[in-house]
Coordinates of C-alpha atoms in Angstrom, one line a residue:
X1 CA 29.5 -35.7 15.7
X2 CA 31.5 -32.8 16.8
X3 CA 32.8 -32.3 13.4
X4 CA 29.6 -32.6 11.9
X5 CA 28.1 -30.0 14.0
X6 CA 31.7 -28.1 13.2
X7 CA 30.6 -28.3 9.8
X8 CA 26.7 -27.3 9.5
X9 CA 28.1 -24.1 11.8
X10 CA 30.5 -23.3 9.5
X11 CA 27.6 -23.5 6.7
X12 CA 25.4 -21.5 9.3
X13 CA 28.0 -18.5 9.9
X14 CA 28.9 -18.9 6.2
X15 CA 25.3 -18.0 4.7
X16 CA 24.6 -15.6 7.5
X17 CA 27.5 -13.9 6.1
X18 CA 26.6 -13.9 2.6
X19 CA 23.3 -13.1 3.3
X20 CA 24.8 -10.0 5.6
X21 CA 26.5 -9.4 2.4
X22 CA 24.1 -9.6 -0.1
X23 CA 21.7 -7.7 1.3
X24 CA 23.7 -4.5 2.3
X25 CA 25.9 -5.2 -1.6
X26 CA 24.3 -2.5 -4.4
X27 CA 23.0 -4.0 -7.2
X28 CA 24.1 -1.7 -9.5
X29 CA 27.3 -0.4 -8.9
X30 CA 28.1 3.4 -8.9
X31 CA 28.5 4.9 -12.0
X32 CA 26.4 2.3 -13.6
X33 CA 22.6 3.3 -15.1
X34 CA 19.3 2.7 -13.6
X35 CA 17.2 0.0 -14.7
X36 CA 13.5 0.2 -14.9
X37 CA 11.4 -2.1 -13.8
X38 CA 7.6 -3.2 -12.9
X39 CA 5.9 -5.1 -10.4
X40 CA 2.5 -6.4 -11.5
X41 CA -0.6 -5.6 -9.1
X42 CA -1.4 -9.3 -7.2
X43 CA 2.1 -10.5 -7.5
X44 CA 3.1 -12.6 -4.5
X45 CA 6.5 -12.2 -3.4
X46 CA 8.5 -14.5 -4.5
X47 CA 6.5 -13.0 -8.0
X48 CA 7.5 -9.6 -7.4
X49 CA 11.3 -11.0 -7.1
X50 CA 10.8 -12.8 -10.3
X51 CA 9.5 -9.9 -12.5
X52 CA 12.3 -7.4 -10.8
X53 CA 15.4 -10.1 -11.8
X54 CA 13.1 -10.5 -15.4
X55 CA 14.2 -6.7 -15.9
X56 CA 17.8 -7.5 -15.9
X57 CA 18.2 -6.8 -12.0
X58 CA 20.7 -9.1 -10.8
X59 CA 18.3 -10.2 -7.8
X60 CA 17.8 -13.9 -6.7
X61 CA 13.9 -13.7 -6.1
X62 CA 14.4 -16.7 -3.2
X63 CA 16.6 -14.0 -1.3
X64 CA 14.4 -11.1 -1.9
X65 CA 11.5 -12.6 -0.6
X66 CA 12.9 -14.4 2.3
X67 CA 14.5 -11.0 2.9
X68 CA 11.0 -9.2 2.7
X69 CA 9.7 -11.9 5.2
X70 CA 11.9 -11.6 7.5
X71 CA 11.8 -7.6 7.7
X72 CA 8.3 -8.1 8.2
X73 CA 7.7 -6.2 5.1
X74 CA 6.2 -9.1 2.4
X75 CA 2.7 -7.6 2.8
X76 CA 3.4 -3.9 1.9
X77 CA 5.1 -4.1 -1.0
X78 CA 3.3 -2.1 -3.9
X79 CA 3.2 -2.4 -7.0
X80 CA 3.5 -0.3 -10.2
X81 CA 6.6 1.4 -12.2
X82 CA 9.8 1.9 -10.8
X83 CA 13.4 3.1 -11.2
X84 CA 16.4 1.2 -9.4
X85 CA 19.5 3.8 -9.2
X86 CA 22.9 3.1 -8.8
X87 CA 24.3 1.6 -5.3
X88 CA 20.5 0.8 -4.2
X89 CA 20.8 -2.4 -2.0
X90 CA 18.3 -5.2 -1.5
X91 CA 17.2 -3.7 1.9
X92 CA 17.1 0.1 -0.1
X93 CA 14.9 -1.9 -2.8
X94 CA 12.6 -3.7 -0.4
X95 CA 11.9 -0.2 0.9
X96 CA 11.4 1.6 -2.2
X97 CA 9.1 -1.1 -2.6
X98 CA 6.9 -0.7 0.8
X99 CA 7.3 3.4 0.2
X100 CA 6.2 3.0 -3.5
X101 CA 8.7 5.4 -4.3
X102 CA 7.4 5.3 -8.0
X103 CA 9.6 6.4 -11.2
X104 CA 9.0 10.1 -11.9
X105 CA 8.1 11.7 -15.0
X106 CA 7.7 14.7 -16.0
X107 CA 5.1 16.7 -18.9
X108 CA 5.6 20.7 -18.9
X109 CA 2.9 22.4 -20.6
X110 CA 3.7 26.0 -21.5
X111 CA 2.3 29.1 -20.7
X112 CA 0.8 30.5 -23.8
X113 CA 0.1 27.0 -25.6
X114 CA -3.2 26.0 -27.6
X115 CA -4.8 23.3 -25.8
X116 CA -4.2 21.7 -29.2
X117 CA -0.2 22.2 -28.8
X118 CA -0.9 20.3 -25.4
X119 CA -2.7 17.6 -26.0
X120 CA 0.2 17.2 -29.0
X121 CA 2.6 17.3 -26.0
X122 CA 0.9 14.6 -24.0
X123 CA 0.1 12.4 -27.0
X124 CA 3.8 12.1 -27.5
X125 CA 4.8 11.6 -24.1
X126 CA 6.6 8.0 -23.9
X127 CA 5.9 7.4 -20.4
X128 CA 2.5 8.1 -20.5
X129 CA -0.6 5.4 -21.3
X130 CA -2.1 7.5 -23.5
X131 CA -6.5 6.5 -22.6
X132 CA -7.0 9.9 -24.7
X133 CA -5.8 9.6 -28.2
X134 CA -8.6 8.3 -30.0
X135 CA -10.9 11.1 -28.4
X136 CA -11.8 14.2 -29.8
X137 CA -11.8 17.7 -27.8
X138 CA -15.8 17.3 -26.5
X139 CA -14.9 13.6 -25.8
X140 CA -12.5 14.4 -23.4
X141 CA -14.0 17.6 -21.8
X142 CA -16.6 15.9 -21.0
X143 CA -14.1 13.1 -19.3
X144 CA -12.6 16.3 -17.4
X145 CA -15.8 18.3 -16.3
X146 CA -18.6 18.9 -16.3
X147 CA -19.2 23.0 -15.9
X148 CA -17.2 23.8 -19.5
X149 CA -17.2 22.0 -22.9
X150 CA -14.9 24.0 -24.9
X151 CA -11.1 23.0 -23.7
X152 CA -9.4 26.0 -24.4
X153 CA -7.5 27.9 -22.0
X154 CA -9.3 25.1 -19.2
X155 CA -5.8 23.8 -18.6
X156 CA -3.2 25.0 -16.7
X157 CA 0.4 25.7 -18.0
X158 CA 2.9 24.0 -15.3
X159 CA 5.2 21.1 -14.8
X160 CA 3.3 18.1 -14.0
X161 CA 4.9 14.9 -12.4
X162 CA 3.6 11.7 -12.6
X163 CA 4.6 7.8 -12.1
X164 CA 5.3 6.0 -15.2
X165 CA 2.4 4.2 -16.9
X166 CA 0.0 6.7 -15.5
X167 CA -3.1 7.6 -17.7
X168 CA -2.5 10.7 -20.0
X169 CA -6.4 11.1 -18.6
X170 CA -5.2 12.0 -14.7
X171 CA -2.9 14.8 -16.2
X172 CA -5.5 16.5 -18.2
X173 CA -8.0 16.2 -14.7
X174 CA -4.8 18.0 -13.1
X175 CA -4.5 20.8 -15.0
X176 CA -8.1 21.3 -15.3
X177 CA -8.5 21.5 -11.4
X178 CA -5.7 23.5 -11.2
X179 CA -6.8 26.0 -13.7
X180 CA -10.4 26.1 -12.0
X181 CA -8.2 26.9 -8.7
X182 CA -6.7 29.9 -10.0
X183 CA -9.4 31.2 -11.9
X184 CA -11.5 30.9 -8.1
X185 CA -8.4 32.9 -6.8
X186 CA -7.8 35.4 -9.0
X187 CA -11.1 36.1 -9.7
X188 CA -11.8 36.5 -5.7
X189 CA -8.5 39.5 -5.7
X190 CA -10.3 41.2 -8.7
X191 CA -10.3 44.6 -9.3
X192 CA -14.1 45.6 -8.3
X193 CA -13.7 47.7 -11.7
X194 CA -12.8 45.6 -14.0
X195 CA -15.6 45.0 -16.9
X196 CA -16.0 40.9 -16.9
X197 CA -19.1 39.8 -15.8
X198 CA -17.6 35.8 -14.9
X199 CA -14.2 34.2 -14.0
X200 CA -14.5 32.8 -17.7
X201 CA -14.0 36.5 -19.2
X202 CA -11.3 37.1 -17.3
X203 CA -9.8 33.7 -18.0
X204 CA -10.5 34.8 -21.9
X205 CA -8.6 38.5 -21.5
X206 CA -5.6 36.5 -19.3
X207 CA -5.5 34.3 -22.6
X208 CA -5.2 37.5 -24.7
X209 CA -2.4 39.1 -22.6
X210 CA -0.7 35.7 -22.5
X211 CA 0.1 35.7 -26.5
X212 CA 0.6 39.5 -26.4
X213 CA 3.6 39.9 -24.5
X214 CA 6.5 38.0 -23.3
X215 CA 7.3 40.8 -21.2
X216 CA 6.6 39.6 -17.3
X217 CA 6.8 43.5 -16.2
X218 CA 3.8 44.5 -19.1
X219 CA 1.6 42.2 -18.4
X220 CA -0.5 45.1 -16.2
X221 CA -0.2 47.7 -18.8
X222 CA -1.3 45.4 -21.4
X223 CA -4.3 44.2 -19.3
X224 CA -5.0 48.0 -18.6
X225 CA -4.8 49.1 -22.7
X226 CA -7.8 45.7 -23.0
X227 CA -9.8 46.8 -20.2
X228 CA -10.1 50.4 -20.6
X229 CA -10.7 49.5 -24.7
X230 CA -13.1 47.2 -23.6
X231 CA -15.2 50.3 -20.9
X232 CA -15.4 52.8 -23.7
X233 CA -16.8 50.6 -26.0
X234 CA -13.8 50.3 -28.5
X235 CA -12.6 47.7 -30.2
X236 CA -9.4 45.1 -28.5
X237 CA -8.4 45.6 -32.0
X238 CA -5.4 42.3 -31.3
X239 CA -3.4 40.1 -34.1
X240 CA -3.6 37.0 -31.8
X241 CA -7.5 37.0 -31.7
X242 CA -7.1 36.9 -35.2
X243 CA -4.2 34.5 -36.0
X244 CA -6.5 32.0 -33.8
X245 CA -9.5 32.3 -35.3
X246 CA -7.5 31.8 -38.8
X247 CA -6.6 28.0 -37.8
X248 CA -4.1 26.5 -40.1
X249 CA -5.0 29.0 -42.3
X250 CA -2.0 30.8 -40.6
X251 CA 1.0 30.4 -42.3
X252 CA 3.5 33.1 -40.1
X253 CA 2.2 36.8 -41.3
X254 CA -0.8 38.4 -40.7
X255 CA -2.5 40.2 -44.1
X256 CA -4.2 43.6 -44.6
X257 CA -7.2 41.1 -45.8
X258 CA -6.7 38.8 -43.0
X259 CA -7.6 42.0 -40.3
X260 CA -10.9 42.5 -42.4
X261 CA -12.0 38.7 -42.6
X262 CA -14.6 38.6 -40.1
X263 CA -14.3 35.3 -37.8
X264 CA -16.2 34.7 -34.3
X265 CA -12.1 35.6 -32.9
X266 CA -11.7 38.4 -35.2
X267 CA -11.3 41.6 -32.5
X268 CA -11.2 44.2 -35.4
X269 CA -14.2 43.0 -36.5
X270 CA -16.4 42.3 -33.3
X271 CA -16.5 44.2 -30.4
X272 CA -16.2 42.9 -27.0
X273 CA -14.2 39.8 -26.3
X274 CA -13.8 36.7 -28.0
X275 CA -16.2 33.7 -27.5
X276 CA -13.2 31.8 -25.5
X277 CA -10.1 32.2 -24.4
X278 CA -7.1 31.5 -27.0
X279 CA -4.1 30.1 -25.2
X280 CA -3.6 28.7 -21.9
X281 CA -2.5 31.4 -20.0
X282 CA -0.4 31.4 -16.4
X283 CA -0.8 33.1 -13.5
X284 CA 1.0 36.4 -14.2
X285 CA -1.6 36.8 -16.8
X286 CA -4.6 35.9 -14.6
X287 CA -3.2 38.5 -11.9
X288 CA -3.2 41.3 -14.4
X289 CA -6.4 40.7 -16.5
X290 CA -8.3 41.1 -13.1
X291 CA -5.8 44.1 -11.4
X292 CA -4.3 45.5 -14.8
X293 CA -2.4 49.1 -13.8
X294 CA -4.8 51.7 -13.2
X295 CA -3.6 54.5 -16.2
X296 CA -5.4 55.7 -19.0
X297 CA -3.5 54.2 -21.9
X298 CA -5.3 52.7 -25.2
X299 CA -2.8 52.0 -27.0
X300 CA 0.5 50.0 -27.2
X301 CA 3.3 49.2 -30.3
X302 CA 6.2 46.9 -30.2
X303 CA 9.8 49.1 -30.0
X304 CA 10.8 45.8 -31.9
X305 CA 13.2 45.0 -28.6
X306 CA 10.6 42.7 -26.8
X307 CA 8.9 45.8 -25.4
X308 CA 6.0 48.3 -25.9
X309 CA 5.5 51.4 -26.0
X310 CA 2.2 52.7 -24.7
X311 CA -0.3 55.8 -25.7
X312 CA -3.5 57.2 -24.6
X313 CA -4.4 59.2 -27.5
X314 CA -4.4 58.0 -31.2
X315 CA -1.8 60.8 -32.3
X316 CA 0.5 59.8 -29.5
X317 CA 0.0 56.2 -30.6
X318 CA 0.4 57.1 -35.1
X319 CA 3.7 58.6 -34.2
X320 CA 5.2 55.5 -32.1
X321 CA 4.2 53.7 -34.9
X322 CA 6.3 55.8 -37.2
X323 CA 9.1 55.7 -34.9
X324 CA 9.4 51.8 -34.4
X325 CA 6.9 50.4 -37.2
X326 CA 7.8 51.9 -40.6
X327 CA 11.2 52.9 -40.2
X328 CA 12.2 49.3 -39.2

C-alpha cells in the first residue's frame, strides 16, 4: 500500500511538474514566426483549444482548457483573429485570449488620393472582408452617411488599424467620421474672411491645395493666391481641376485644348469653385484653405525645384514664367 501510494505521488508530483512546465514553455520558440490563428464565435473551450492546435499551434486542447478552467478564465475568452508571436506561453495565450488582443492590420490612405485610388487600396487589402466590392460609389455613401452622396474628398487620409477579418465597410465609416471631425474643426478656427459659404467649400478648396503642392510650408500661400482669386471674382484658373474632370481621359500631360474643354471641374472655364472637392485632402490643407496667409498675391509658378514662386500682379507673374517655364 505504501508503495502504491509512493507511486500515484510520484505520478502526482510528476504531472504537476509537467503541467508547471508546459504551461510557462513558449510555443513558438524565439526566432521562430508567428502563426495566425482564429477562434470561432460560440466555441466552447475545449473548441477554442481545438481550432488554435488546427492552425499548426503545437497546443493540446485538453491542457488549454483545463488550464483556462482553472485560472478562472474559461468564460472570457473571445473570439475573432489572432496572431501568436514567438516565446508566447499557454498562460500568455490564455490571456491574449481574455484581453482579445486581436491581430493588427494596417490600410494607409494618402493624402492627396481620389476616393477612387482608395477604395482600390481597400479592395486589395488581404486582411480585409471586403462587404464593399460589388457596390458602386452611391451604394456605399449611402452605407456611410447620410448628410453627403458624392464620396469624394468625404474620407480622410490616415493610417487606419484594424483586427484581421474586419469589414472593409467599418474603415470607410472611419474615415468618413473622421473627415466630418476635421472639417467641424477647421471650419470652427476659420478665418471670418474667408469667401466659403459651408464646411463643404472649404473641404473643396483644401482638396485643391492638396494636389497643388507638396510643399508643407506653401500650403498658406497657395490657399491665399485661391482665396483672394476667388474675392475679386477671377478665375482659380488650376491644372488639377482640370486633369480631374478629364477622368481617364488623362494620359500624363495637360493640352492647350484640354484648358479650353469646358467640364463641370474645368476652373479656366467656370468661375468659382468646383462642384466637389477632388482629392482627399489632410489636415495641413484644411488648416490653410480656412486661415491661408493674409498677402495680396494672385499668382504662383513652379521654380521646377518643388517650390513656387508667387506674384500679385500679372507682369510680375509673365516674367517668373519666363524665368522658370520657358527656359526650362
Amino acid at each position: 500500500m505504501k508503495k502504491f501510494l509512493a507511486f500515484v505521488l510520484l505520478v502526482a508530483l510528476g504531472a504537476a511538474g509537467y503541467g508547471y512546465f508546459w504551461v510557462h514553455h513558449p510555443l513558438i520558440p524565439a526566432g521562430g514566426q508567428p502563426i495566425d490563428f482564429a477562434v470561432k464565435p460560440g466555441s466552447s473551450v475545449r473548441g477554442t483549444g481545438q481550432q488554435i492546435e488546427a492552425s499548426g499551434i503545437p497546443v493540446n486542447p485538453l491542457m488549454f482548457a483545463l488550464l483556462a478552467r482553472f485560472s478562472g478564465k474559461s468564460g472570457r475568452l473571445k473570439a475573432g483573429n489572432y496572431t501568436l508571436k514567438p516565446e508566447t506561453t499557454p498562460l500568455g495565450l490564455i490571456e491574449q485570449l481574455v484581453r482579445g488582443e486581436l491581430a493588427q492590420e494596417s490600410l494607409v490612405v494618402i493624402e492627396g488620393w481620389t476616393f477612387r485610388q482608395m477604395r482600390q487600396a481597400v479592395n486589395a487589402h488581404p486582411a480585409l472582408r471586403h462587404d464593399t466590392v460589388n457596390l458602386g460609389d452611391n451604394e456605399l455613401m449611402a452605407k456611410v452617411s447620410s448628410d453627403y452622396k458624392v464620396p469624394e474628398g468625404m474620407f480622410f487620409p490616415d493610417t487606419y488599424l484594424f483586427a484581421k477579418g474586419s469589414s472593409d465597410l467599418q474603415i470607410f465609416k472611419r474615415a468618413h467620421a473622421l473627415m466630418l471631425k476635421h472639417m467641424d474643426d477647421e471650419w470652427a478656427r476659420r478665418d471670418p474672411a474667408v469667401p466659403y459659404k459651408n464646411r463643404y467649400e472649404a473641404l473643396i478648396m483644401a482638396s485643391i491645395i492638396e494636389k497643388e503642392t507638396g510643399q508643407a510650408g506653401e500650403r498658406d500661400m497657395i490657399a491665399a493666391v485661391f482665396v483672394n482669386r476667388l474675392k475679386r471674382g477671377m478665375l482659380l484658373q488650376t491644372d488639377p481641376t482640370v486633369i480631374y474632370g478629364m477622368g481617364d481621359k488623362f494620359q500624363g500631360n495637360i493640352r492647350k485644348r484640354d484648358l479650353e474643354t469646358d467640364t463641370p471641374y474645368n476652373t479656366y472655364t467656370r468661375p468659382g469653385l468646383p462642384p466637389t472637392p477632388i482629392s482627399l485632402p489632410g489636415a495641413a490643407s484644411m488648416a490653410a484653405a480656412v486661415n491661408p496667409t493674409k498677402t495680396d498675391v494672385l499668382y504662383f509658378v513652379s521654380r521646377g525645384d518643388g517650390t513656387s514662386h508667387f506674384s500679385n500682379n500679372l507682369n510680375d507673374h509673365n516674367r517668373a514664367v519666363n524665368k522658370y517655364q520657358r527656359q526650362q
